[in-house]
Every structure is written in structure tokens, then in C-alpha cells.
Amino acid sequence: TDAGVTSLLDQLVAPLDWARGLESLDLSGNRQLTGAALLPLCALLTRFALPRLRCLRLGGLALAETFITDLLHSAEPVCGSLEELDLSFLGIGRGGAATPAAAAALLTNCYVLRVLDISGNHFQAEAIAEVMEALADHGSVRTLHLAHNAAQWCPGSGGPAQLLGECARGRWPIRGQSPVLASRGRSPKGKS
């Protein structure tokens, strides 16, 4: 319940004193939780009160898109230590471009991330390309879950497999270049 999770998250710092040593936090699948229950988590993440956090699983939570965006921004202080991040089935790509952009911004600083699950988020080709670019500089991700996203990622293409292959080779099949680099006035790697 909201009250139970809120109480637990509030107690991670005091009296339990678990926050500094907590390495894994799995809240996934708690579809009854609301954003209000996770406000203490946002505060803990923002204050970097979970310095040893290596695994954060939030998959399957039914949250408002604006709250998901806020939660992703809150996680930025700990993203440099995250090795596993589960953002599956949050509906990140269902609305506008702000939430996928917040996810990509978070991933840009996840230097040691090994496992990323972004399944079931209604990502279209542009959002997937933005995520791939955010991960490209690190090369640390070893397991990437993309199942149950948009049925048609790139009209006229070979679908997700071709898109990911092109992204891995530094080619961006969407309008000829990466949407993120294009917005910064730069070309993708290997292109001039």
C-alpha cells in the first residue's frame, strides 16, 4: 500500500539506518502505488542518500507521466553507480517526448550500467535512437531488454533488429541522423 511503502522509505534513513548501505531496491510490480508513495524515494535519490545503490527496479508501476519524469530526474545523482536499472512497463513513451528525453538524460550518466530494461514503454524509433545514443559513449550495457515496445519502430525498415544494428554501427536511420545529435548541431560518430 501507499502508506506502507511511504513508511518504509521514510525509515530507510532513520531509525533503520539502511540507506547508506542499501545496494538493491526493488519496487517493481506494485501497480497500486501512486506517486505520493514514492515521494520519499525521490527525496532519497535527490539527496544522494543511497550512495551504494547498484540496482533500482521500478518496472510495472502505474504512475503519471509527469511523476515518472520527476522520478527520472531525481535518480540522476545515483545513476553513476547503477549497474541495473529496470524502467519496464512504466509507459515512458506513451505521451510526449519529455519523459523519453528524461530517460535518455539519466542514461547518459550511467557509466557502469550493465542491465537495462526498458520493455513495454511504447517507445518509437526516435526514442530508441535517443536511448541508444545515451548509452553509446559508455559501452557498459551487456543486457538490454526492449520487448513489448512500439509495433512499428521505423516504417519501411526491418524493425527493431535493423534499427539497433544501424545504431550500433553509428548510422541513424531516422531522418539520416541521430535526433539528439541533430538537435545539438553535431553529426553522429563517424559522420561529418
PDB file of C-alpha atoms in Angstrom:
ATOM      1  CA  THR A   1       0.000   0.000   0.000  1.00  0.00           C
ATOM      2  CA  ASP A   2       0.984   3.616  -0.346  1.00  0.00           C
ATOM      3  CA  ALA A   3       1.168   4.072   3.427  1.00  0.00           C
ATOM      4  CA  GLY A   4       3.369   1.020   3.929  1.00  0.00           C
ATOM      5  CA  VAL A   5       5.858   1.882   1.187  1.00  0.00           C
ATOM      6  CA  THR A   6       5.967   5.527   2.255  1.00  0.00           C
ATOM      7  CA  SER A   7       6.647   4.459   5.836  1.00  0.00           C
ATOM      8  CA  LEU A   8       9.410   2.058   4.794  1.00  0.00           C
ATOM      9  CA  LEU A   9      11.107   4.603   2.532  1.00  0.00           C
ATOM     10  CA  ASP A  10      10.880   7.260   5.245  1.00  0.00           C
ATOM     11  CA  GLN A  11      12.548   4.882   7.727  1.00  0.00           C
ATOM     12  CA  LEU A  12      15.488   3.930   5.488  1.00  0.00           C
ATOM     13  CA  VAL A  13      17.479   6.842   6.895  1.00  0.00           C
ATOM     14  CA  ALA A  14      16.234   6.774  10.483  1.00  0.00           C
ATOM     15  CA  PRO A  15      15.588   4.721  12.536  1.00  0.00           C
ATOM     16  CA  LEU A  16      16.656   1.785  10.329  1.00  0.00           C
ATOM     17  CA  ASP A  17      19.851   3.421   9.053  1.00  0.00           C
ATOM     18  CA  TRP A  18      19.808   1.222   5.929  1.00  0.00           C
ATOM     19  CA  ALA A  19      20.039   3.979   3.329  1.00  0.00           C
ATOM     20  CA  ARG A  20      23.839   4.273   3.284  1.00  0.00           C
ATOM     21  CA  GLY A  21      24.353   0.536   2.756  1.00  0.00           C
ATOM     22  CA  LEU A  22      21.364  -0.297   0.543  1.00  0.00           C
ATOM     23  CA  GLU A  23      22.582  -1.775  -2.758  1.00  0.00           C
ATOM     24  CA  SER A  24      19.336  -3.008  -4.312  1.00  0.00           C
ATOM     25  CA  LEU A  25      15.822  -1.578  -4.209  1.00  0.00           C
ATOM     26  CA  ASP A  26      13.045  -3.457  -6.000  1.00  0.00           C
ATOM     27  CA  LEU A  27       9.618  -1.826  -6.047  1.00  0.00           C
ATOM     28  CA  SER A  28       8.586  -3.377  -9.361  1.00  0.00           C
ATOM     29  CA  GLY A  29       5.114  -4.685  -9.973  1.00  0.00           C
ATOM     30  CA  ASN A  30       3.426  -2.686  -7.212  1.00  0.00           C
ATOM     31  CA  ARG A  31       0.697  -1.387  -9.512  1.00  0.00           C
ATOM     32  CA  GLN A  32      -1.325   0.053  -6.633  1.00  0.00           C
ATOM     33  CA  LEU A  33       1.410   2.505  -5.636  1.00  0.00           C
ATOM     34  CA  THR A  34       0.927   6.133  -6.506  1.00  0.00           C
ATOM     35  CA  GLY A  35       3.464   8.880  -6.968  1.00  0.00           C
ATOM     36  CA  ALA A  36       2.720  10.069  -3.428  1.00  0.00           C
ATOM     37  CA  ALA A  37       4.135   6.827  -2.008  1.00  0.00           C
ATOM     38  CA  LEU A  38       7.361   7.345  -3.937  1.00  0.00           C
ATOM     39  CA  LEU A  39       7.998  10.956  -2.925  1.00  0.00           C
ATOM     40  CA  PRO A  40      10.364   9.780  -0.140  1.00  0.00           C
ATOM     41  CA  LEU A  41      12.300   7.778  -2.768  1.00  0.00           C
ATOM     42  CA  CYS A  42      12.652  10.901  -4.910  1.00  0.00           C
ATOM     43  CA  ALA A  43      13.966  12.772  -1.883  1.00  0.00           C
ATOM     44  CA  LEU A  44      16.461   9.989  -1.049  1.00  0.00           C
ATOM     45  CA  LEU A  45      17.722   9.872  -4.622  1.00  0.00           C
ATOM     46  CA  THR A  46      17.996  13.651  -4.959  1.00  0.00           C
ATOM     47  CA  ARG A  47      19.933  13.966  -1.677  1.00  0.00           C
ATOM     48  CA  PHE A  48      22.243  11.097  -2.718  1.00  0.00           C
ATOM     49  CA  ALA A  49      21.185   9.365   0.485  1.00  0.00           C
ATOM     50  CA  LEU A  50      21.558   5.966  -1.231  1.00  0.00           C
ATOM     51  CA  PRO A  51      25.259   6.128  -2.177  1.00  0.00           C
ATOM     52  CA  ARG A  52      25.720   2.357  -2.598  1.00  0.00           C
ATOM     53  CA  LEU A  53      22.599   1.786  -4.692  1.00  0.00           C
ATOM     54  CA  ARG A  54      23.559  -0.504  -7.585  1.00  0.00           C
ATOM     55  CA  CYS A  55      20.185  -1.910  -8.589  1.00  0.00           C
ATOM     56  CA  LEU A  56      16.940   0.042  -8.942  1.00  0.00           C
ATOM     57  CA  ARG A  57      13.858  -1.814 -10.164  1.00  0.00           C
ATOM     58  CA  LEU A  58      10.746   0.228 -10.812  1.00  0.00           C
ATOM     59  CA  GLY A  59       9.160  -1.861 -13.568  1.00  0.00           C
ATOM     60  CA  GLY A  60       5.409  -2.097 -13.833  1.00  0.00           C
ATOM     61  CA  LEU A  61       4.476   0.807 -11.600  1.00  0.00           C
ATOM     62  CA  ALA A  62       1.357   2.653 -12.755  1.00  0.00           C
ATOM     63  CA  LEU A  63       2.498   6.253 -12.394  1.00  0.00           C
ATOM     64  CA  ALA A  64       1.529   9.515 -14.053  1.00  0.00           C
ATOM     65  CA  GLU A  65       3.885  10.582 -16.828  1.00  0.00           C
ATOM     66  CA  THR A  66       4.821  13.824 -15.092  1.00  0.00           C
ATOM     67  CA  PHE A  67       5.771  11.894 -11.958  1.00  0.00           C
ATOM     68  CA  ILE A  68       7.867   9.435 -13.975  1.00  0.00           C
ATOM     69  CA  THR A  69       9.758  12.384 -15.468  1.00  0.00           C
ATOM     70  CA  ASP A  70      10.347  13.822 -11.983  1.00  0.00           C
ATOM     71  CA  LEU A  71      11.463  10.412 -10.690  1.00  0.00           C
ATOM     72  CA  LEU A  72      13.962  10.039 -13.554  1.00  0.00           C
ATOM     73  CA  HIS A  73      15.397  13.483 -12.790  1.00  0.00           C
ATOM     74  CA  SER A  74      15.592  12.550  -9.089  1.00  0.00           C
ATOM     75  CA  ALA A  75      17.669   9.464  -9.930  1.00  0.00           C
ATOM     76  CA  GLU A  76      20.418  11.482 -11.655  1.00  0.00           C
ATOM     77  CA  PRO A  77      22.618  11.775  -8.503  1.00  0.00           C
ATOM     78  CA  VAL A  78      22.869   7.964  -8.146  1.00  0.00           C
ATOM     79  CA  CYS A  79      22.968   6.984 -11.821  1.00  0.00           C
ATOM     80  CA  GLY A  80      26.770   6.893 -11.901  1.00  0.00           C
ATOM     81  CA  SER A  81      26.765   3.870  -9.577  1.00  0.00           C
ATOM     82  CA  LEU A  82      23.773   1.981 -11.001  1.00  0.00           C
ATOM     83  CA  GLU A  83      24.606  -1.379 -12.555  1.00  0.00           C
ATOM     84  CA  GLU A  84      21.000  -2.468 -13.122  1.00  0.00           C
ATOM     85  CA  LEU A  85      18.022  -0.276 -13.940  1.00  0.00           C
ATOM     86  CA  ASP A  86      14.509  -1.563 -14.595  1.00  0.00           C
ATOM     87  CA  LEU A  87      12.204   1.038 -16.111  1.00  0.00           C
ATOM     88  CA  SER A  88       9.977  -1.525 -17.836  1.00  0.00           C
ATOM     89  CA  PHE A  89       6.250  -1.063 -18.349  1.00  0.00           C
ATOM     90  CA  LEU A  90       6.154   2.482 -16.978  1.00  0.00           C
ATOM     91  CA  GLY A  91       4.624   3.904 -20.159  1.00  0.00           C
ATOM     92  CA  ILE A  92       7.574   6.244 -20.681  1.00  0.00           C
ATOM     93  CA  GLY A  93       6.951   6.681 -24.416  1.00  0.00           C
ATOM     94  CA  ARG A  94       3.158   6.830 -24.242  1.00  0.00           C
ATOM     95  CA  GLY A  95       2.813  10.600 -24.011  1.00  0.00           C
ATOM     96  CA  GLY A  96       5.101  13.289 -25.324  1.00  0.00           C
ATOM     97  CA  ALA A  97       8.835  13.463 -25.822  1.00  0.00           C
ATOM     98  CA  ALA A  98       9.692  14.828 -22.342  1.00  0.00           C
ATOM     99  CA  THR A  99       9.730  11.510 -20.493  1.00  0.00           C
ATOM    100  CA  PRO A 100      11.826   9.579 -23.080  1.00  0.00           C
ATOM    101  CA  ALA A 101      14.203  12.563 -23.107  1.00  0.00           C
ATOM    102  CA  ALA A 102      14.454  12.419 -19.295  1.00  0.00           C
ATOM    103  CA  ALA A 103      15.222   8.678 -19.522  1.00  0.00           C
ATOM    104  CA  ALA A 104      17.949   9.324 -22.107  1.00  0.00           C
ATOM    105  CA  ALA A 105      19.400  12.148 -19.985  1.00  0.00           C
ATOM    106  CA  LEU A 106      19.563   9.823 -16.988  1.00  0.00           C
ATOM    107  CA  LEU A 107      21.218   7.071 -19.033  1.00  0.00           C
ATOM    108  CA  THR A 108      23.872   9.465 -20.322  1.00  0.00           C
ATOM    109  CA  ASN A 109      25.448   9.420 -16.866  1.00  0.00           C
ATOM    110  CA  CYS A 110      25.014   5.704 -16.085  1.00  0.00           C
ATOM    111  CA  TYR A 111      28.686   4.853 -16.614  1.00  0.00           C
ATOM    112  CA  VAL A 112      28.679   1.351 -15.105  1.00  0.00           C
ATOM    113  CA  LEU A 113      25.188   0.239 -16.122  1.00  0.00           C
ATOM    114  CA  ARG A 114      25.198  -3.442 -17.133  1.00  0.00           C
ATOM    115  CA  VAL A 115      21.487  -4.307 -17.313  1.00  0.00           C
ATOM    116  CA  LEU A 116      18.789  -2.013 -18.679  1.00  0.00           C
ATOM    117  CA  ASP A 117      15.151  -2.994 -19.047  1.00  0.00           C
ATOM    118  CA  ILE A 118      13.007  -0.517 -20.960  1.00  0.00           C
ATOM    119  CA  SER A 119      10.455  -3.068 -22.181  1.00  0.00           C
ATOM    120  CA  GLY A 120       6.822  -2.124 -22.590  1.00  0.00           C
ATOM    121  CA  ASN A 121       7.262   1.626 -22.796  1.00  0.00           C
ATOM    122  CA  HIS A 122       5.658   2.408 -26.165  1.00  0.00           C
ATOM    123  CA  PHE A 123       8.995   3.675 -27.487  1.00  0.00           C
ATOM    124  CA  GLN A 124       9.003   4.733 -31.108  1.00  0.00           C
ATOM    125  CA  ALA A 125      12.139   4.790 -33.289  1.00  0.00           C
ATOM    126  CA  GLU A 126      13.189   8.290 -32.228  1.00  0.00           C
ATOM    127  CA  ALA A 127      13.067   7.431 -28.514  1.00  0.00           C
ATOM    128  CA  ILE A 128      15.002   4.196 -29.027  1.00  0.00           C
ATOM    129  CA  ALA A 129      17.656   6.053 -31.026  1.00  0.00           C
ATOM    130  CA  GLU A 130      17.916   8.664 -28.257  1.00  0.00           C
ATOM    131  CA  VAL A 131      18.394   5.925 -25.644  1.00  0.00           C
ATOM    132  CA  MET A 132      20.956   4.121 -27.814  1.00  0.00           C
ATOM    133  CA  GLU A 133      22.921   7.330 -28.235  1.00  0.00           C
ATOM    134  CA  ALA A 134      22.827   7.982 -24.490  1.00  0.00           C
ATOM    135  CA  LEU A 135      24.344   4.543 -23.927  1.00  0.00           C
ATOM    136  CA  ALA A 136      26.815   4.652 -26.823  1.00  0.00           C
ATOM    137  CA  ASP A 137      29.602   6.553 -25.087  1.00  0.00           C
ATOM    138  CA  HIS A 138      29.879   4.087 -22.210  1.00  0.00           C
ATOM    139  CA  GLY A 139      29.581   0.725 -23.913  1.00  0.00           C
ATOM    140  CA  SER A 140      28.917  -0.804 -20.491  1.00  0.00           C
ATOM    141  CA  VAL A 141      25.422  -2.268 -21.049  1.00  0.00           C
ATOM    142  CA  ARG A 142      25.587  -6.021 -21.530  1.00  0.00           C
ATOM    143  CA  THR A 143      21.879  -6.854 -21.266  1.00  0.00           C
ATOM    144  CA  LEU A 144      19.251  -4.667 -22.915  1.00  0.00           C
ATOM    145  CA  HIS A 145      15.548  -5.524 -22.728  1.00  0.00           C
ATOM    146  CA  LEU A 146      13.377  -3.847 -25.384  1.00  0.00           C
ATOM    147  CA  ALA A 147      10.424  -6.242 -25.646  1.00  0.00           C
ATOM    148  CA  HIS A 148       6.844  -5.009 -25.997  1.00  0.00           C
ATOM    149  CA  ASN A 149       7.551  -1.555 -27.343  1.00  0.00           C
ATOM    150  CA  ALA A 150       6.038   0.025 -30.464  1.00  0.00           C
ATOM    151  CA  ALA A 151       4.939  -2.497 -33.074  1.00  0.00           C
ATOM    152  CA  GLN A 152       6.279  -0.402 -35.957  1.00  0.00           C
ATOM    153  CA  TRP A 153       9.503   1.358 -34.972  1.00  0.00           C
ATOM    154  CA  CYS A 154      10.650   2.548 -38.312  1.00  0.00           C
ATOM    155  CA  PRO A 155       8.211   2.420 -41.236  1.00  0.00           C
ATOM    156  CA  GLY A 156       9.654   0.539 -44.181  1.00  0.00           C
ATOM    157  CA  SER A 157      12.559  -0.795 -42.137  1.00  0.00           C
ATOM    158  CA  GLY A 158      13.494  -4.195 -40.846  1.00  0.00           C
ATOM    159  CA  GLY A 159      12.107  -3.262 -37.422  1.00  0.00           C
ATOM    160  CA  PRO A 160      13.938  -3.223 -34.087  1.00  0.00           C
ATOM    161  CA  ALA A 161      16.759  -5.544 -35.098  1.00  0.00           C
ATOM    162  CA  GLN A 162      17.727  -3.396 -38.065  1.00  0.00           C
ATOM    163  CA  LEU A 163      17.359  -0.171 -36.075  1.00  0.00           C
ATOM    164  CA  LEU A 164      19.602  -1.425 -33.273  1.00  0.00           C
ATOM    165  CA  GLY A 165      22.142  -2.731 -35.779  1.00  0.00           C
ATOM    166  CA  GLU A 166      22.277   0.618 -37.536  1.00  0.00           C
ATOM    167  CA  CYS A 167      22.600   2.472 -34.226  1.00  0.00           C
ATOM    168  CA  ALA A 168      25.439   0.170 -33.166  1.00  0.00           C
ATOM    169  CA  ARG A 169      27.283   0.971 -36.383  1.00  0.00           C
ATOM    170  CA  GLY A 170      26.848   4.712 -35.782  1.00  0.00           C
ATOM    171  CA  ARG A 171      24.222   5.046 -38.528  1.00  0.00           C
ATOM    172  CA  TRP A 172      20.934   6.606 -37.555  1.00  0.00           C
ATOM    173  CA  PRO A 173      18.157   5.524 -39.924  1.00  0.00           C
ATOM    174  CA  ILE A 174      15.783   8.182 -38.668  1.00  0.00           C
ATOM    175  CA  ARG A 175      15.945  11.206 -40.969  1.00  0.00           C
ATOM    176  CA  GLY A 176      19.570  10.287 -41.660  1.00  0.00           C
ATOM    177  CA  GLN A 177      20.992  11.176 -38.254  1.00  0.00           C
ATOM    178  CA  SER A 178      20.539  10.910 -34.532  1.00  0.00           C
ATOM    179  CA  PRO A 179      17.760  13.183 -33.277  1.00  0.00           C
ATOM    180  CA  VAL A 180      19.831  14.123 -30.225  1.00  0.00           C
ATOM    181  CA  LEU A 181      22.948  14.998 -32.182  1.00  0.00           C
ATOM    182  CA  ALA A 182      20.879  16.851 -34.761  1.00  0.00           C
ATOM    183  CA  SER A 183      19.380  18.999 -32.027  1.00  0.00           C
ATOM    184  CA  ARG A 184      22.904  19.828 -30.870  1.00  0.00           C
ATOM    185  CA  GLY A 185      24.061  20.612 -34.398  1.00  0.00           C
ATOM    186  CA  ARG A 186      26.509  17.666 -34.496  1.00  0.00           C
ATOM    187  CA  SER A 187      26.819  14.636 -36.694  1.00  0.00           C
ATOM    188  CA  PRO A 188      26.812  11.058 -35.422  1.00  0.00           C
ATOM    189  CA  LYS A 189      30.149   9.344 -34.787  1.00  0.00           C
ATOM    190  CA  GLY A 190      31.974   8.557 -37.970  1.00  0.00           C
ATOM    191  CA  LYS A 191      29.915  11.081 -39.957  1.00  0.00           C
ATOM    192  CA  SER A 192      30.895  14.579 -40.920  1.00  0.00           C
TER     193      SER A 192
END
